[in-house]
Short mmCIF file of N, CA and C in Angstrom, two decimals:
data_model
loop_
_atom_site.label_atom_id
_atom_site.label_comp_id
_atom_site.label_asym_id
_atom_site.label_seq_id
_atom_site.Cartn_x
_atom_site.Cartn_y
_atom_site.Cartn_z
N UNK A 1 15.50 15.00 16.62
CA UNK A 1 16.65 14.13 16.69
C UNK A 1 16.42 12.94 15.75
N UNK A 2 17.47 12.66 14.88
CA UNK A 2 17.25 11.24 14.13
C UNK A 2 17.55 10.21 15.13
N UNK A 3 16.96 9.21 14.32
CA UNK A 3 17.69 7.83 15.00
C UNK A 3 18.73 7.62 14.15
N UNK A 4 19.82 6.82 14.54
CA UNK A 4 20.86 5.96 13.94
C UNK A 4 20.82 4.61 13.97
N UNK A 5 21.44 4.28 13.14
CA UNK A 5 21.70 2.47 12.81
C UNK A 5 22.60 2.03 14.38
N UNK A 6 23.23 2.79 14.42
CA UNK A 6 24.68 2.95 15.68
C UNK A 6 24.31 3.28 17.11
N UNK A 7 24.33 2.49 17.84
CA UNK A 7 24.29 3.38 19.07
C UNK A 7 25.24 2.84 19.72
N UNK A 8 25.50 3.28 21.02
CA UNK A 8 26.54 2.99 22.47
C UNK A 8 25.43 1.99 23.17
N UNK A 9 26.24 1.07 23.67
CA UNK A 9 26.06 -0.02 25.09
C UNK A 9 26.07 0.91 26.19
N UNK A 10 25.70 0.02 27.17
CA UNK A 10 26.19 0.77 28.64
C UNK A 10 27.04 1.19 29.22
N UNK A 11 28.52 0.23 27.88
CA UNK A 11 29.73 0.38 28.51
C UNK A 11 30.52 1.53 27.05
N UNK A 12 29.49 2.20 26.80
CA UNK A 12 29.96 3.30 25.33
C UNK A 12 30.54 2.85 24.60
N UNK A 13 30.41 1.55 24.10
CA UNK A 13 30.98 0.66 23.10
C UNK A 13 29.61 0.80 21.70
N UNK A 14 29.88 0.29 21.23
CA UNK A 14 28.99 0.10 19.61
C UNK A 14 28.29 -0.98 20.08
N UNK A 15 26.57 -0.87 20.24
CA UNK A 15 25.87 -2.18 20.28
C UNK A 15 26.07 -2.57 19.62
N UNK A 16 25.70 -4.22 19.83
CA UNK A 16 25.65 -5.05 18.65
C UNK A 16 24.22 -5.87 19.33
N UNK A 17 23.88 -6.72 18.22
CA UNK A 17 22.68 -7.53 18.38
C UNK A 17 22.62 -8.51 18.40
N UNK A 18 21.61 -9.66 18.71
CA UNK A 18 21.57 -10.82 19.19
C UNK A 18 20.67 -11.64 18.91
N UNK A 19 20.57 -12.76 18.89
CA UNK A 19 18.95 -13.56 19.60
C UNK A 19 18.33 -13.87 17.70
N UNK A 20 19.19 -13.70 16.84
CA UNK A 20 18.85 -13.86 15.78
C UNK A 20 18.52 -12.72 14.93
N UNK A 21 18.48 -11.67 15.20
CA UNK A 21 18.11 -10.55 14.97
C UNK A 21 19.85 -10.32 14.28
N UNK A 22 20.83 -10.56 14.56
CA UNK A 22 22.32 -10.12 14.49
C UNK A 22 22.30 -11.06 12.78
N UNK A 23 21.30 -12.41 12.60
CA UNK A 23 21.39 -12.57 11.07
C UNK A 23 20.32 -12.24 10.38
N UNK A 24 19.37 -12.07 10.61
CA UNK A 24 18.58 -10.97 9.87
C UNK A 24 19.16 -9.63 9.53
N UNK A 25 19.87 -9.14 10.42
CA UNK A 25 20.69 -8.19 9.60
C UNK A 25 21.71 -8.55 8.73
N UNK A 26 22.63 -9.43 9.10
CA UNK A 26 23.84 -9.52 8.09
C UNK A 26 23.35 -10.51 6.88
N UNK A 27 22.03 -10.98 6.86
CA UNK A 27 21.45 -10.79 5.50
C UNK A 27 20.67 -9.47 4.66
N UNK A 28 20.58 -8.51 5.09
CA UNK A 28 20.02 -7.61 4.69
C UNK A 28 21.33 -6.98 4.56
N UNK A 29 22.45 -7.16 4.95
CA UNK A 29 23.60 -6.16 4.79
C UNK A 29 24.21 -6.92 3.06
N UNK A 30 23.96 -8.19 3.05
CA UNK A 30 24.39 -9.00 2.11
C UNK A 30 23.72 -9.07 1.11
N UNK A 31 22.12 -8.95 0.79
CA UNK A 31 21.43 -8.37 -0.30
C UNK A 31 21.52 -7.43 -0.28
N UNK A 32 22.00 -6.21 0.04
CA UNK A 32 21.81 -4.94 0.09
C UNK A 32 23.45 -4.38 -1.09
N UNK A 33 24.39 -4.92 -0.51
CA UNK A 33 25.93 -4.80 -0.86
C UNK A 33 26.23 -5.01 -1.98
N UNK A 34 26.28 -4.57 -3.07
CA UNK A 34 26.79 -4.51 -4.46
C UNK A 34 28.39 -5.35 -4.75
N UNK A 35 28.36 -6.57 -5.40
CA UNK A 35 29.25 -7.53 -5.35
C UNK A 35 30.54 -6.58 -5.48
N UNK A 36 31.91 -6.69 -5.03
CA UNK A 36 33.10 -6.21 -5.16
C UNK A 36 33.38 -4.98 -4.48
N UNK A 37 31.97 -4.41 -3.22
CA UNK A 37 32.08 -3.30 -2.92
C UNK A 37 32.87 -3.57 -1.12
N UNK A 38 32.44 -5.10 -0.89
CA UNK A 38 33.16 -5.27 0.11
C UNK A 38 34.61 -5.29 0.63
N UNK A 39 34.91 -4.06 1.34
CA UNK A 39 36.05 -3.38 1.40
C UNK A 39 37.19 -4.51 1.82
N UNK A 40 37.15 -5.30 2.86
CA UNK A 40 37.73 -6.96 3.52
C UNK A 40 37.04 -8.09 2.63
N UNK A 41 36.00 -8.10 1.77
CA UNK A 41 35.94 -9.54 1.23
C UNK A 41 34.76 -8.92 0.06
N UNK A 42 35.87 -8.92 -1.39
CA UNK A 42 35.00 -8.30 -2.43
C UNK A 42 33.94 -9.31 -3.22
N UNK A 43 34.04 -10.93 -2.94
CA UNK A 43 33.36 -11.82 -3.07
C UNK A 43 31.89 -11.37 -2.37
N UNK A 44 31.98 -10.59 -1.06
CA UNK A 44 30.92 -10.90 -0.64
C UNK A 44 29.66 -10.11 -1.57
N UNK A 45 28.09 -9.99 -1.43
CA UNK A 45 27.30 -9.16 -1.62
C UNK A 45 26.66 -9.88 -3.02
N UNK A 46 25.99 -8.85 -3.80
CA UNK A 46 25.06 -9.51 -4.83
C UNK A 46 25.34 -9.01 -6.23
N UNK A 47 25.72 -9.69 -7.17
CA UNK A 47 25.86 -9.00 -8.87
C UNK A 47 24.96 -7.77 -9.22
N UNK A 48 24.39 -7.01 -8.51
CA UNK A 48 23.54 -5.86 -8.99
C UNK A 48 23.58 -5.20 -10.37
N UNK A 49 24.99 -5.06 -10.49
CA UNK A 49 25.00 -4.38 -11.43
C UNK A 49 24.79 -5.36 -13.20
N UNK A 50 25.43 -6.74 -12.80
CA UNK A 50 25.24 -7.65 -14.08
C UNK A 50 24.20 -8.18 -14.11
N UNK A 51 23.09 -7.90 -13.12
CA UNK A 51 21.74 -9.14 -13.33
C UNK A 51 20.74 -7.71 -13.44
N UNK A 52 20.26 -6.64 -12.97
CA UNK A 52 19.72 -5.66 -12.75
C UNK A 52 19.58 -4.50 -13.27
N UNK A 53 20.99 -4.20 -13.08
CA UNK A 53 20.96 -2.48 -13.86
C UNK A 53 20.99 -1.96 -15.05
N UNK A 54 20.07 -1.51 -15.80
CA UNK A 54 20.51 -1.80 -16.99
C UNK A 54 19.79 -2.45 -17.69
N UNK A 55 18.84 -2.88 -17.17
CA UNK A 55 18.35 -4.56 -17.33
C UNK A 55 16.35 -4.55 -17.45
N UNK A 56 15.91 -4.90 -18.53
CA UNK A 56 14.04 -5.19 -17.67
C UNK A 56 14.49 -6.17 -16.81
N UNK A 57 14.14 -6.15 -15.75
CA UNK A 57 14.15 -7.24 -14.36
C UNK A 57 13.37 -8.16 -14.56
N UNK A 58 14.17 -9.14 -14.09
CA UNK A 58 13.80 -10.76 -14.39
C UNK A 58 13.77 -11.15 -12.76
N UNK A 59 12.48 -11.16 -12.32
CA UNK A 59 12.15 -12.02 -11.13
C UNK A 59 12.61 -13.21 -10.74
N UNK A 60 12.40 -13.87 -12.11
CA UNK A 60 13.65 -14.85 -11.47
C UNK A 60 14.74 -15.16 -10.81
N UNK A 61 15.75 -14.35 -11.90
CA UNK A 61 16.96 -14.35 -11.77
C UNK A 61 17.29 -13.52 -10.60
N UNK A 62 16.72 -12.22 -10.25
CA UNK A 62 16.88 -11.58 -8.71
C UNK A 62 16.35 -12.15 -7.73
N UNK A 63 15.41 -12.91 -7.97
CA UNK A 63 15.32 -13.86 -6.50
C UNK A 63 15.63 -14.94 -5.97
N UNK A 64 16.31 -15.50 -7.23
CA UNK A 64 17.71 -16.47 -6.88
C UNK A 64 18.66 -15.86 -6.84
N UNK A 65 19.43 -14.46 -6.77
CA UNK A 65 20.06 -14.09 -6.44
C UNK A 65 20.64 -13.61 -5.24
N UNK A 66 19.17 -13.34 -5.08
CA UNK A 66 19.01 -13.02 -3.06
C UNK A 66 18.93 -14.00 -2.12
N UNK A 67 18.24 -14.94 -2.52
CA UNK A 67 18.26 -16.39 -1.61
C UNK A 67 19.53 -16.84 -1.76
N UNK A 68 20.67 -17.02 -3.01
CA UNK A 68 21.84 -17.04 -2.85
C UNK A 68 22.22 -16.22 -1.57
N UNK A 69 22.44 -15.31 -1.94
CA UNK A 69 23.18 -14.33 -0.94
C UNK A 69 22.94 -14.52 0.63
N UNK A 70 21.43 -14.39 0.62
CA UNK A 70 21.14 -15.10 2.11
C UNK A 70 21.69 -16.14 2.67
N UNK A 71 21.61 -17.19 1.67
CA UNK A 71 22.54 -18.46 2.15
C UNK A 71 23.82 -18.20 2.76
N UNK A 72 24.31 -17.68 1.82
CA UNK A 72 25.58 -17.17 2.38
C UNK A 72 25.99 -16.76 3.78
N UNK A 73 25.11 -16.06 4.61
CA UNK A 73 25.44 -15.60 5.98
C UNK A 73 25.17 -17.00 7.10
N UNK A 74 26.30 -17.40 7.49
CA UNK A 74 26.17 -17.89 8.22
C UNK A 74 25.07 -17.99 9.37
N UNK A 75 24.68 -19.17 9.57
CA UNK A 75 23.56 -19.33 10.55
C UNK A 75 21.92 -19.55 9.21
N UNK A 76 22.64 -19.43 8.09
CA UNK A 76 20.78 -19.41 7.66
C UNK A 76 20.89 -20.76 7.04
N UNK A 77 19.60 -21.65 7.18
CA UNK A 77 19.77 -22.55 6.09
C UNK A 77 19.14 -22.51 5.38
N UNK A 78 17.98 -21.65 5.26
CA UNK A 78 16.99 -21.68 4.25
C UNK A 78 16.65 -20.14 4.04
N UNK A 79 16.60 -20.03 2.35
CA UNK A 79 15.80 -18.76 1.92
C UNK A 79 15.23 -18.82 0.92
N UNK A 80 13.67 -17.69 0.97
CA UNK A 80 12.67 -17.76 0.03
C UNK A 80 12.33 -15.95 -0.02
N UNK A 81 12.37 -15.63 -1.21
CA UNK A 81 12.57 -14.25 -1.88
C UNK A 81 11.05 -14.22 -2.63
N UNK A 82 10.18 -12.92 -1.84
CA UNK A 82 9.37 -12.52 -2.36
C UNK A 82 9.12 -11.55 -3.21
N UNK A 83 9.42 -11.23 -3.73
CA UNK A 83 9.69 -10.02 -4.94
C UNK A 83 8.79 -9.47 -5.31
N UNK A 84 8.60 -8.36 -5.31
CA UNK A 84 7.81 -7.01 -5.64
C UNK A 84 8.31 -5.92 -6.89
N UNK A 85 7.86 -6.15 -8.25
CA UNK A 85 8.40 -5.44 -9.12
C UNK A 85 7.53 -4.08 -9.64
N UNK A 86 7.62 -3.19 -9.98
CA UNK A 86 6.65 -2.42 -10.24
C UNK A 86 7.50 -1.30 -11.21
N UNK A 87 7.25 -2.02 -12.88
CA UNK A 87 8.09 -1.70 -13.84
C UNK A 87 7.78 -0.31 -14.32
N UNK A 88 6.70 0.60 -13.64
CA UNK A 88 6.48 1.58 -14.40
C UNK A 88 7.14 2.53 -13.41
N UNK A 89 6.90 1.81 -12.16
CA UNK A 89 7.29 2.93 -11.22
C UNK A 89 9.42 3.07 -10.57
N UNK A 90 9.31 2.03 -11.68
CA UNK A 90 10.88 1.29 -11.76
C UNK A 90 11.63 1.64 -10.15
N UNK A 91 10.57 0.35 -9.55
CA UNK A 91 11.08 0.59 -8.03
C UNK A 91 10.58 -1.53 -8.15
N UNK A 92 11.54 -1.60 -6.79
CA UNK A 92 12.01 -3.17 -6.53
C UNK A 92 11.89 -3.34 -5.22
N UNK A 93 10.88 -4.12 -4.68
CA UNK A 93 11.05 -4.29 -2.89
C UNK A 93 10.35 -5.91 -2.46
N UNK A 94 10.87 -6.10 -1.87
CA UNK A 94 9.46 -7.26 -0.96
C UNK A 94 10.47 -7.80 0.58
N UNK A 95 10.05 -9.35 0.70
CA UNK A 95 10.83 -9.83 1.92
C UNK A 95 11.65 -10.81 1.28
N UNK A 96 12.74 -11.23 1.94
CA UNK A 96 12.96 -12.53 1.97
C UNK A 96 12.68 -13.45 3.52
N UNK A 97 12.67 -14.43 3.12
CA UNK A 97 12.16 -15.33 4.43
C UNK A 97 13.31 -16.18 4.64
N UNK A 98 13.80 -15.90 6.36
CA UNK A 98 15.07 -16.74 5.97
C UNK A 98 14.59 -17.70 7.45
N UNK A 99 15.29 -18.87 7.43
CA UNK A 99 15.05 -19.51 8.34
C UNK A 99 16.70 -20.24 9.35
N UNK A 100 16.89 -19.87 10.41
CA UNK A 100 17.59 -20.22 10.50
C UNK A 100 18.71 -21.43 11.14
N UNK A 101 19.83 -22.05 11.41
CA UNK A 101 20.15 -23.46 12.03
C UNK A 101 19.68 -23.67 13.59
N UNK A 102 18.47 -22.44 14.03
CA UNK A 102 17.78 -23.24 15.07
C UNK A 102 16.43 -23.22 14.70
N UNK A 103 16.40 -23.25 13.88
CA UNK A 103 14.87 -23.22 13.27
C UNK A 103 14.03 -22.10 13.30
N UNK A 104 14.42 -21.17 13.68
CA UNK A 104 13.42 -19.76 13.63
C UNK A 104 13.87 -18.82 12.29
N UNK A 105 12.34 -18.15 12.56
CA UNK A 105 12.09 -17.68 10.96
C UNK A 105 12.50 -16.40 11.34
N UNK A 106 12.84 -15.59 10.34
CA UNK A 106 12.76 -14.12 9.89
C UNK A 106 12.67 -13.65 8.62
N UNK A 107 11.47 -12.64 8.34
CA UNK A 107 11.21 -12.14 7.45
C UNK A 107 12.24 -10.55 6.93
N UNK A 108 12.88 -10.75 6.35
CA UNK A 108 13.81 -9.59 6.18
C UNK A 108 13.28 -8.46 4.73
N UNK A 109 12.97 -7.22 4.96
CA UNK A 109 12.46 -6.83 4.09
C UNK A 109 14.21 -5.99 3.02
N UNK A 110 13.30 -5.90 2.10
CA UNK A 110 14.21 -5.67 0.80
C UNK A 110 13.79 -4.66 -0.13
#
């Protein structure tokens, strides 16, 4: 059996999440989202395709791109983008560290 992203409540509704965990995800949904792909708000998500694809990757510029984006989700006030480049194996990962308006941290991987 797989797992899913999705499951049912008690009351067979769609969980949802909490306790801070509910913006650690909707920052990972927001670095993750390719700018203009958001079906209700095409502003939202990250330039992928104009800073990245296409592109030798500039650490820089993608990890101010993601701490942007993080900002963005409500509830965070602070983000710091650790970036992991590995140009031969032309693969891109690390965390960002977001902190949020009650002061607790989360490390969100990427």
């Amino acid at each position: 059996m797989t797992d899913w992203d999705l499951v049912a409540d008690a009351n067979g509704n769609i969980a949802t999440c909490s306790d801070g965990y509910d913006i650690a995800q909707a920052v990972a949904n927001e670095i993750k989202l390719f700018k203009g792909e958001g079906w209700y708000d095409p502003s939202q998500g990250c330039p992928h395709f104009s800073v990245e694809l296409g592109q030798p990757a500039q650490a820089g510029a993608i990890s101010s791109m993601i701490e942007d984006a993080a900002k963005r989700v409500p509830g965070v006030v602070s983000a710091q983008c650790n970036l992991s480049i590995n140009r031969s194996a032309r693969k891109m990962g690390g965390v960002v560290i977001v902190t949020t308006t009650e002061g607790v941290t989360y490390n969100v991987a990427i």
